[in-house]
Tab-separated table of C-alpha atoms and ligand atoms in Angstrom:
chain	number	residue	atom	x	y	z
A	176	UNK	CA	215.299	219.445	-5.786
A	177	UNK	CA	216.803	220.040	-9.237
A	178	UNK	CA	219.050	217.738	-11.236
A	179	UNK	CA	222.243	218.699	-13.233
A	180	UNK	CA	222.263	216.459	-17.150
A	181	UNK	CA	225.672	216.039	-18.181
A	182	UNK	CA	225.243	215.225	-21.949
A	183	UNK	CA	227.620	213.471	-23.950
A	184	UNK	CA	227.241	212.642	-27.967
A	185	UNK	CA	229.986	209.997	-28.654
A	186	UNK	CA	229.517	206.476	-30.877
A	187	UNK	CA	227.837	203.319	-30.725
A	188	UNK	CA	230.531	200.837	-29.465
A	189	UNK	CA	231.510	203.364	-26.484
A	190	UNK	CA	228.044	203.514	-24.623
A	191	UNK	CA	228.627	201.294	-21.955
A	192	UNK	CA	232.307	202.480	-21.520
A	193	UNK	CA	230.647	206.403	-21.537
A	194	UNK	CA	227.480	205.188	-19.030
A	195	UNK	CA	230.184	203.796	-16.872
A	196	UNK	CA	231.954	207.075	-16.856
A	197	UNK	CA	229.074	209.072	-15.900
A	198	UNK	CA	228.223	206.574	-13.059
A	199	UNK	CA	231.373	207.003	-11.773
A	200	UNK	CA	231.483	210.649	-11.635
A	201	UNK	CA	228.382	210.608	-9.626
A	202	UNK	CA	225.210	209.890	-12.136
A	203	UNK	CA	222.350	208.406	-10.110
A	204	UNK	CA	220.761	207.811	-13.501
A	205	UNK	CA	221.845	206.944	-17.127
A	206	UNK	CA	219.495	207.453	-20.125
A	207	UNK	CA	220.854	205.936	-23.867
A	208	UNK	CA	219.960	207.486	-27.328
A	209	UNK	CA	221.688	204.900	-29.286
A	210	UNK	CA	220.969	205.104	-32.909
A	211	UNK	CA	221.640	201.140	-32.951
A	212	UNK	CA	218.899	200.553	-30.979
A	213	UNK	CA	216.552	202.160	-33.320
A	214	UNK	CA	217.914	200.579	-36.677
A	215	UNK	CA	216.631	197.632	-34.737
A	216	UNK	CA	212.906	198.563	-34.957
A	217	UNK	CA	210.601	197.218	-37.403
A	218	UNK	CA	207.479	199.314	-38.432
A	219	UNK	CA	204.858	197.437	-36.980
A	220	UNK	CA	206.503	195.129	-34.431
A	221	UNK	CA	205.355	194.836	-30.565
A	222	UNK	CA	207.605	197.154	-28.506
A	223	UNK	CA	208.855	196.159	-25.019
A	224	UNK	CA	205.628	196.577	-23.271
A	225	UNK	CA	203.090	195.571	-25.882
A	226	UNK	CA	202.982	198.525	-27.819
A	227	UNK	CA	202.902	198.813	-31.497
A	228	UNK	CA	206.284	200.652	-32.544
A	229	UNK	CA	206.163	202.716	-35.516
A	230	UNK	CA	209.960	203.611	-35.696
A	231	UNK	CA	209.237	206.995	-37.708
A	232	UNK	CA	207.240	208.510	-34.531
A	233	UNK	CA	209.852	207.692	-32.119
A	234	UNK	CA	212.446	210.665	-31.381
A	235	UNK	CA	216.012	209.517	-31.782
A	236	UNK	CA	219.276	210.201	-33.432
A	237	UNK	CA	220.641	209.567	-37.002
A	238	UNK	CA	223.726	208.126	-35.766
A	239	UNK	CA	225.891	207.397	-33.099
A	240	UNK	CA	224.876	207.296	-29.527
A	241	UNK	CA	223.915	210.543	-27.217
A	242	UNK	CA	224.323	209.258	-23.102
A	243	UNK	CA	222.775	211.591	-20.684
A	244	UNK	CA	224.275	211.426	-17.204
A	245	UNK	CA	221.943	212.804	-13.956
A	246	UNK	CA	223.581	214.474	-11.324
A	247	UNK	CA	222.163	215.536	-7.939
A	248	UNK	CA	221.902	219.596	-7.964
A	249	UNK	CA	224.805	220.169	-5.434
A	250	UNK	CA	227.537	218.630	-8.651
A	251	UNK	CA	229.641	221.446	-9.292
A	252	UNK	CA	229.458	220.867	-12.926
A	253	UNK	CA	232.365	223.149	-13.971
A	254	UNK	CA	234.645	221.014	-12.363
A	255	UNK	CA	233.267	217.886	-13.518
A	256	UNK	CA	232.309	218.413	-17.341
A	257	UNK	CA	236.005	218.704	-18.295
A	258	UNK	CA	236.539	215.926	-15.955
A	259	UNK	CA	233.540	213.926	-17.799
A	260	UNK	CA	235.330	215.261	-21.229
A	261	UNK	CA	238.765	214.131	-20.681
A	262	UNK	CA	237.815	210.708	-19.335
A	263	UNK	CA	235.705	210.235	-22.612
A	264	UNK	CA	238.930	211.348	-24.859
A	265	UNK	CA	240.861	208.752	-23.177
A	266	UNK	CA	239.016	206.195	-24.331
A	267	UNK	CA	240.498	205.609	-27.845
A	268	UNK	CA	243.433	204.567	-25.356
A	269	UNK	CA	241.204	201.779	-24.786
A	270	UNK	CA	240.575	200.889	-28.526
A	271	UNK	CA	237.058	202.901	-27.969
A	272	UNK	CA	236.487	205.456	-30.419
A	273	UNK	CA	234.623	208.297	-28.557
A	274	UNK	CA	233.722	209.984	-31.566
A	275	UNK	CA	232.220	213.683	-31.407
A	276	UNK	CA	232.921	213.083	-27.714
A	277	UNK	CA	230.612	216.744	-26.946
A	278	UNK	CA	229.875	217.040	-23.139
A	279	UNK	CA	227.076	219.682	-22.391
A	280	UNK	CA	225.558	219.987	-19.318
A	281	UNK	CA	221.867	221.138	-18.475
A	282	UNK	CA	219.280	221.912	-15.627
A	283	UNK	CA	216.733	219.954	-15.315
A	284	UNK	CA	213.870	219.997	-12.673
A	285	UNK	CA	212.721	217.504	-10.403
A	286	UNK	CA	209.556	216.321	-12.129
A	287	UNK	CA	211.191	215.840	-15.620
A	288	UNK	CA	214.029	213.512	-13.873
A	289	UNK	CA	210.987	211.496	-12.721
A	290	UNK	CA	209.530	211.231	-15.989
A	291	UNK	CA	212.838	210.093	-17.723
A	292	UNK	CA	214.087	207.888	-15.222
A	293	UNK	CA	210.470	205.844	-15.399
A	294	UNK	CA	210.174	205.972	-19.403
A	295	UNK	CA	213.681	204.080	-19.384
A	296	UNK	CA	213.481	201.751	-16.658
A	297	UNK	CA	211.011	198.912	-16.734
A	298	UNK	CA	210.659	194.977	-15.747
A	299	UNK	CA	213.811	193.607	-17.069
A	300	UNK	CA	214.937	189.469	-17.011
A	301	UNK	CA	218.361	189.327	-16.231
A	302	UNK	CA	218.692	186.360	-15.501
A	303	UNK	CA	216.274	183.031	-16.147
A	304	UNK	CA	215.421	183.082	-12.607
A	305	UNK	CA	215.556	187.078	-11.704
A	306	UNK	CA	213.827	189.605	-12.884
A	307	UNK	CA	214.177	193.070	-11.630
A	308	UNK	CA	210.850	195.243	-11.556
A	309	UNK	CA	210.788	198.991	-10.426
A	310	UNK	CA	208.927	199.426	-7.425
A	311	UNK	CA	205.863	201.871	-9.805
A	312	UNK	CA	205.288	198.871	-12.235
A	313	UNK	CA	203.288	195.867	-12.117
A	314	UNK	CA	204.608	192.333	-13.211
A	315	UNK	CA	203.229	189.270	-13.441
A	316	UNK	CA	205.794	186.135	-13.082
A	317	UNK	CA	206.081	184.235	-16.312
A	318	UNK	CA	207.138	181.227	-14.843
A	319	UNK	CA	206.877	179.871	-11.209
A	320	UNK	CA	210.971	179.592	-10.845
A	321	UNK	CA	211.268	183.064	-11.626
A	322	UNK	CA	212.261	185.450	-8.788
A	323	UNK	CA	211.328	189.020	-8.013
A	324	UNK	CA	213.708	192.235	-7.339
A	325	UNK	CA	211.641	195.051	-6.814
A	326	UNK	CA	213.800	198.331	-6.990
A	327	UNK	CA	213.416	202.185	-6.275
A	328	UNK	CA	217.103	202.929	-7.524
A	329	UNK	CA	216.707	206.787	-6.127
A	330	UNK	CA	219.845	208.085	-5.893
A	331	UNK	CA	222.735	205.019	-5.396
A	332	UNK	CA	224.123	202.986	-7.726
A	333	UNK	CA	221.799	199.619	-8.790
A	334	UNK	CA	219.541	199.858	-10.834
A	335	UNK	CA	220.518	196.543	-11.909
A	336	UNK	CA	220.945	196.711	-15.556
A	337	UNK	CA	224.625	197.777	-15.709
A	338	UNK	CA	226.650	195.108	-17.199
A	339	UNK	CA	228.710	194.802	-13.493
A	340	UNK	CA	225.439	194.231	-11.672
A	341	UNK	CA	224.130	191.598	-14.417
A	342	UNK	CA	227.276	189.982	-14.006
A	343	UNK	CA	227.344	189.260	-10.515
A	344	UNK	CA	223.698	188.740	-10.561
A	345	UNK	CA	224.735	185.872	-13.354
A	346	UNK	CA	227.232	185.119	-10.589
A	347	UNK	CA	225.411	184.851	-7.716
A	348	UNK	CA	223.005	182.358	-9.685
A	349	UNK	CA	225.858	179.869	-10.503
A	350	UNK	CA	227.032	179.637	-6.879
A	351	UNK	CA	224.440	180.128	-4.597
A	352	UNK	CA	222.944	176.996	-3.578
A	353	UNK	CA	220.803	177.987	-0.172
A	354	UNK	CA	221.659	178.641	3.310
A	355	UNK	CA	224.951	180.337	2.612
A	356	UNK	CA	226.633	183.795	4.835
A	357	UNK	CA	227.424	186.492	2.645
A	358	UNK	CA	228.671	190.007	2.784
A	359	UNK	CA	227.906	192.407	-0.026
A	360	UNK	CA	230.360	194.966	-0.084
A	361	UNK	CA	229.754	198.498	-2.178
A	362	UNK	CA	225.874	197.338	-1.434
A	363	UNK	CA	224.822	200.561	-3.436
A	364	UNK	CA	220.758	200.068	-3.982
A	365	UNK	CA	221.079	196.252	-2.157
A	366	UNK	CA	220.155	194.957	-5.806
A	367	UNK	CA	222.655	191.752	-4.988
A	368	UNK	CA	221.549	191.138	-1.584
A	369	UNK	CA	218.269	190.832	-2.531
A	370	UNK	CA	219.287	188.605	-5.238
A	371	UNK	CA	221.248	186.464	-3.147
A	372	UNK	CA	218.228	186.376	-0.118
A	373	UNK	CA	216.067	185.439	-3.352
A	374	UNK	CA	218.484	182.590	-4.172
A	375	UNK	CA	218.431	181.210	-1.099
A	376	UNK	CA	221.327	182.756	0.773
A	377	UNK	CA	220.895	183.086	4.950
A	378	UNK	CA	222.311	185.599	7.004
A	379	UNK	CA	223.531	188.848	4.629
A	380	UNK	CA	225.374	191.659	6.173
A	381	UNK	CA	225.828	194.930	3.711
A	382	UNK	CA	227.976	198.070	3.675
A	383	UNK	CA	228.897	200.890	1.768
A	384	UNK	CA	230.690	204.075	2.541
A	385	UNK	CA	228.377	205.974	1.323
A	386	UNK	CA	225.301	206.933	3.687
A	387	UNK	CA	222.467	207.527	0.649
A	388	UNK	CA	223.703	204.127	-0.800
A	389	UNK	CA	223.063	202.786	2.962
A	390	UNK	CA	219.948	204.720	3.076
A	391	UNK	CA	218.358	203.561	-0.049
A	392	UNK	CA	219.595	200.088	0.253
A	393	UNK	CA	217.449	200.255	3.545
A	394	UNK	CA	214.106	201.262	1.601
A	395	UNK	CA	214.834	198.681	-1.303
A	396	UNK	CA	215.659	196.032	0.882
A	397	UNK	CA	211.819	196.977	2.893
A	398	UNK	CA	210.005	196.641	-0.440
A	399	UNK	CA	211.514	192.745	-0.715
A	400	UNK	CA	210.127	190.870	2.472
A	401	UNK	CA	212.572	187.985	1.595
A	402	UNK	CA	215.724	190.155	2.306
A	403	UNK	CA	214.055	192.310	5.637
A	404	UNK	CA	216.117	190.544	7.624
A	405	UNK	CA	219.745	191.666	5.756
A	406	UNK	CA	221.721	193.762	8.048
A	407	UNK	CA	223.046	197.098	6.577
A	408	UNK	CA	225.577	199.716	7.506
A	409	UNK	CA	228.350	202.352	6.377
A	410	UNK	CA	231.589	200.791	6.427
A	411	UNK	CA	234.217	200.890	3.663
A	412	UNK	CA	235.234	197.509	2.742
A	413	UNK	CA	236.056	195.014	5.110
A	414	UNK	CA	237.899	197.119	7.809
A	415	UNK	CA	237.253	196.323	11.650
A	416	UNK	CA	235.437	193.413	10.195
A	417	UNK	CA	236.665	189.569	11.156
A	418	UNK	CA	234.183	186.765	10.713
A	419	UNK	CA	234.022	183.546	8.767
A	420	UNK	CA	231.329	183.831	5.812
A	421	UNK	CA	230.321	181.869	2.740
A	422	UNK	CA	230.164	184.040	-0.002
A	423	UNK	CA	231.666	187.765	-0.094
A	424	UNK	CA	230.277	189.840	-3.443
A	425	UNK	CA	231.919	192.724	-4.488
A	426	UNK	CA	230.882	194.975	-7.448
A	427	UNK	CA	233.483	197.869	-7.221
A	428	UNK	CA	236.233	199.358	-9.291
A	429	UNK	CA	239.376	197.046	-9.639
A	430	UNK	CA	241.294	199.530	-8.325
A	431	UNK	CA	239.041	199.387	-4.980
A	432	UNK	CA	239.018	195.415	-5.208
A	433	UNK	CA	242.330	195.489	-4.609
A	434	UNK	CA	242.910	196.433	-1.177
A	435	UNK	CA	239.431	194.256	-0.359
A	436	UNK	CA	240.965	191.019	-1.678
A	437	UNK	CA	243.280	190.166	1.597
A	438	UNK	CA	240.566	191.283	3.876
A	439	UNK	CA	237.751	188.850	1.814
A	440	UNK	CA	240.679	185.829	2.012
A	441	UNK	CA	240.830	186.653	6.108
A	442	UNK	CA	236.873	186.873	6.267
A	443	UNK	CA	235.850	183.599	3.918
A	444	UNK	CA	235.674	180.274	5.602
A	445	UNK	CA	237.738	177.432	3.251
A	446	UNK	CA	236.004	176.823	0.339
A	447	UNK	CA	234.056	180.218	0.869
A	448	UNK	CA	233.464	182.147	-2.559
A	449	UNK	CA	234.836	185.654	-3.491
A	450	UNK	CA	233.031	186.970	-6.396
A	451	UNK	CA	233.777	190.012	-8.372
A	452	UNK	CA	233.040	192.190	-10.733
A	453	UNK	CA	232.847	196.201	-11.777
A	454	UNK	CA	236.420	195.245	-13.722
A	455	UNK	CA	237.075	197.258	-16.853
A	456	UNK	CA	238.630	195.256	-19.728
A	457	UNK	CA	242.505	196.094	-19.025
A	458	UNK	CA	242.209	195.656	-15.268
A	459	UNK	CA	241.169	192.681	-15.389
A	460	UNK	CA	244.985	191.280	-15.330
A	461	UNK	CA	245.375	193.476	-11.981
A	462	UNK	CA	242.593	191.672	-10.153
A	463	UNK	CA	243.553	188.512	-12.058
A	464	UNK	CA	247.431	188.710	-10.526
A	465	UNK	CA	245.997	189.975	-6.748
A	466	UNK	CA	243.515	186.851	-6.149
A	467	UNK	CA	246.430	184.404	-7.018
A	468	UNK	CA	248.563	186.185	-5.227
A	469	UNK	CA	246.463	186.193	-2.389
A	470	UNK	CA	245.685	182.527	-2.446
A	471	UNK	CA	242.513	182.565	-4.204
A	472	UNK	CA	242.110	179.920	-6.955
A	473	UNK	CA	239.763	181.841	-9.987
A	474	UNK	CA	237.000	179.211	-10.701
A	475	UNK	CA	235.213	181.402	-13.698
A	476	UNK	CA	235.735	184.528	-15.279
A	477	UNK	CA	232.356	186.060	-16.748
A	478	UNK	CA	232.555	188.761	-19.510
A	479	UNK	CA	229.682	191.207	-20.749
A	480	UNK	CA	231.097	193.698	-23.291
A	481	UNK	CA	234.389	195.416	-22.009
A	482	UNK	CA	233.626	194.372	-18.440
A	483	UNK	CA	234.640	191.152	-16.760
A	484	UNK	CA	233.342	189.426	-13.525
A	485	UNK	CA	235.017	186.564	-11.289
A	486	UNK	CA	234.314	183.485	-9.692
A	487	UNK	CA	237.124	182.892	-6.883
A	488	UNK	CA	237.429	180.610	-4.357
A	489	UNK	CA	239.431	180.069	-1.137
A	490	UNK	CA	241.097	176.779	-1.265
A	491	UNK	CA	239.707	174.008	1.139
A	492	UNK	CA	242.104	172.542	3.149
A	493	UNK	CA	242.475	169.520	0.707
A	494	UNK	CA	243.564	172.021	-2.225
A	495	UNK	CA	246.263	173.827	0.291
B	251	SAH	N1	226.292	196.433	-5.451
B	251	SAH	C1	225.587	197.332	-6.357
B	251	SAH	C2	226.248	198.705	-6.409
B	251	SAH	C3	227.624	198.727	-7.032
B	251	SAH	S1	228.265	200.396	-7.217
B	251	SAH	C4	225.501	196.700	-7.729
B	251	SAH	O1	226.145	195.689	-7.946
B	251	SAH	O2	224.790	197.225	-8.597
B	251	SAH	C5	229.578	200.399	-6.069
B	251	SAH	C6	229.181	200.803	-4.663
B	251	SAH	O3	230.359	200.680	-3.875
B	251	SAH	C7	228.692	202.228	-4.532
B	251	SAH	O4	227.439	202.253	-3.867
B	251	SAH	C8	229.791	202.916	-3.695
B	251	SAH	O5	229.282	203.882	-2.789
B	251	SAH	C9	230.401	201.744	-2.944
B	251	SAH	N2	231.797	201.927	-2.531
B	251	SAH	C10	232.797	202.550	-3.186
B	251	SAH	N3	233.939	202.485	-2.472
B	251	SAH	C11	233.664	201.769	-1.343
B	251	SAH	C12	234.440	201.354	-0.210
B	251	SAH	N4	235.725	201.658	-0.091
B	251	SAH	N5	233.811	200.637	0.751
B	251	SAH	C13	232.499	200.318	0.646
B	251	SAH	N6	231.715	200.692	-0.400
B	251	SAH	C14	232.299	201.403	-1.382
């Protein structure tokens, strides 16, 4: 199978807005040239994995930031690179400059999207008690607490570095305290299932619409014998779905959270937790306005860059 690279050269301070983009559109993968990054290295220093960096042998750009999108072969790319282009312009709408903004796409074969997807994904400590590891590498705990996520991304969303996914996973570590019900909505890899079995959570049902997310979720959730017993299926959202759970995680666009937040206030049990995140900067009013009017009382809101995450509750039947 080949891979399409949508390419797109914009500035330091709209990376995670551009990665997001590209992840939307359909990247299963997101690789960052950010010229940042490399002012960072010092000649000398350890790198990531114990290698000595010497800055002046390492490919990279001058300036700005180049973000390279992967797209499964069948993308029709003719359609989507203006698509990819316009969405970038728009971001100075968001107080993002997006710079040269350039969007080039390229073929690229099967065993060069392995290489790059393994060079930039590695063991990474999200939080101080989960680490996600890719399924190829070996890790050794570095300190009894911590918790393992092992992940073969493939092709759904979940890798588990993007700021949404580190913010629920920051989430998920403030309010699960063991033995809770949860439903993981927009499951994508099962990264926050997996999290949440690791945590302590009980019986986990997950869904997505989308069968490869269902499919992969399946493999990832096989590689972590904590979470073999999570139930997964294709469903979108909540519909057909009535049950009384603990915790309902949802790491989708606002514009999807939306419609889910009546259906997660009929599903949670009083007291039960919503928690939510994938919310750009300016949306975050939308979702904000929809969980109050719903009846949810917002606990925390978490922030990582231009993207927020939410702690809600529904009230017990002292706070009615
Ligand atoms: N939970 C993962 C993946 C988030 S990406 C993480 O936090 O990293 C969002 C996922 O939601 C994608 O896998 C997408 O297929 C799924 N999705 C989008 N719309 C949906 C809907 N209406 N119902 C269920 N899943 C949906």
């Amino acid at each position: 199978m080949g891979w399409t690279a949508i390419k797109v050269i914009t500035t330091n301070e709209a990376v995670e807005a551009v990665s997001y983009i590209l992840t939307d559109e359909g990247a299963v993968g997101v690789q960052i040239d950010d010229a940042a990054d490399f002012a960072k290295l010092k000649p000398g220093r350890f790198g990531k994995h114990g290698e000595i960096v010497d800055p002046k042998t390492i490919p990279h750009r001058a300036s700005g930031a180049a973000i390279t999108g992967y797209f499964p072969e069948k993308t029709f790319v003719p359609e989507l690179v203006p698509i990819i282009k316009q969405r970038v312009q728009q971001l100075a709408q968001f107080d993002l400059d997006p710079g040269e903004g350039s969007v080039v796409a390229d073929q690229v074969n099967d065993e060069k999207w392995a290489t790059v997807w393994q060079k930039y994904y590695h063991p990474l400590r999200i939080t101080s008690r989960l680490t996600i590891v890719p399924e190829w590498e070996k890790y050794q705990r570095q300190s009894p607490d911590e918790k393992l996520i092992i992940l073969d991304p493939g092709m759904a969303f979940g890798t588990g570095t993007h700021p949404t996914t580190r913010l629920m996973l920051e989430a998920l570590e403030i309010v699960v305290r063991g033995g809770e019900s949860m439903i993981d909505v927009g499951t994508g890899s099962g990264v926050l299932s997996i999290a949440a079995k690791q945590l302590g959570a009980d019986d986990i049902a997950a869904y997505d619409i989308d069968e490869v997310a269902v499919h992969s979720a399946k493999r990832n959730l096989a590689l972590n014998p904590v979470a073999s017993d999570v139930k997964v299926g294709v469903n979108s959202l909540l519909d057909g779905i009535h049950t009384q759970v603990d915790l309902i995680v949802a790491n989708i666009l606002a514009e999807i959270i939306v419609p889910l937040v009546p259906q997660a206030m009929e599903n949670l049990r009083p007291g039960g937790h919503f928690l939510v995140s994938g919310i750009i900067k300016d949306k975050a009013e939308l979702v904000r306005n929809k969980l109050h009017a719903a009846g949810f009382i917002i606990d925390q809101q978490l922030r990582m860059k231009d993207w927020y995450g939410m702690i809600a509750h529904k009230p017990t039947e002292d706070e009615q």
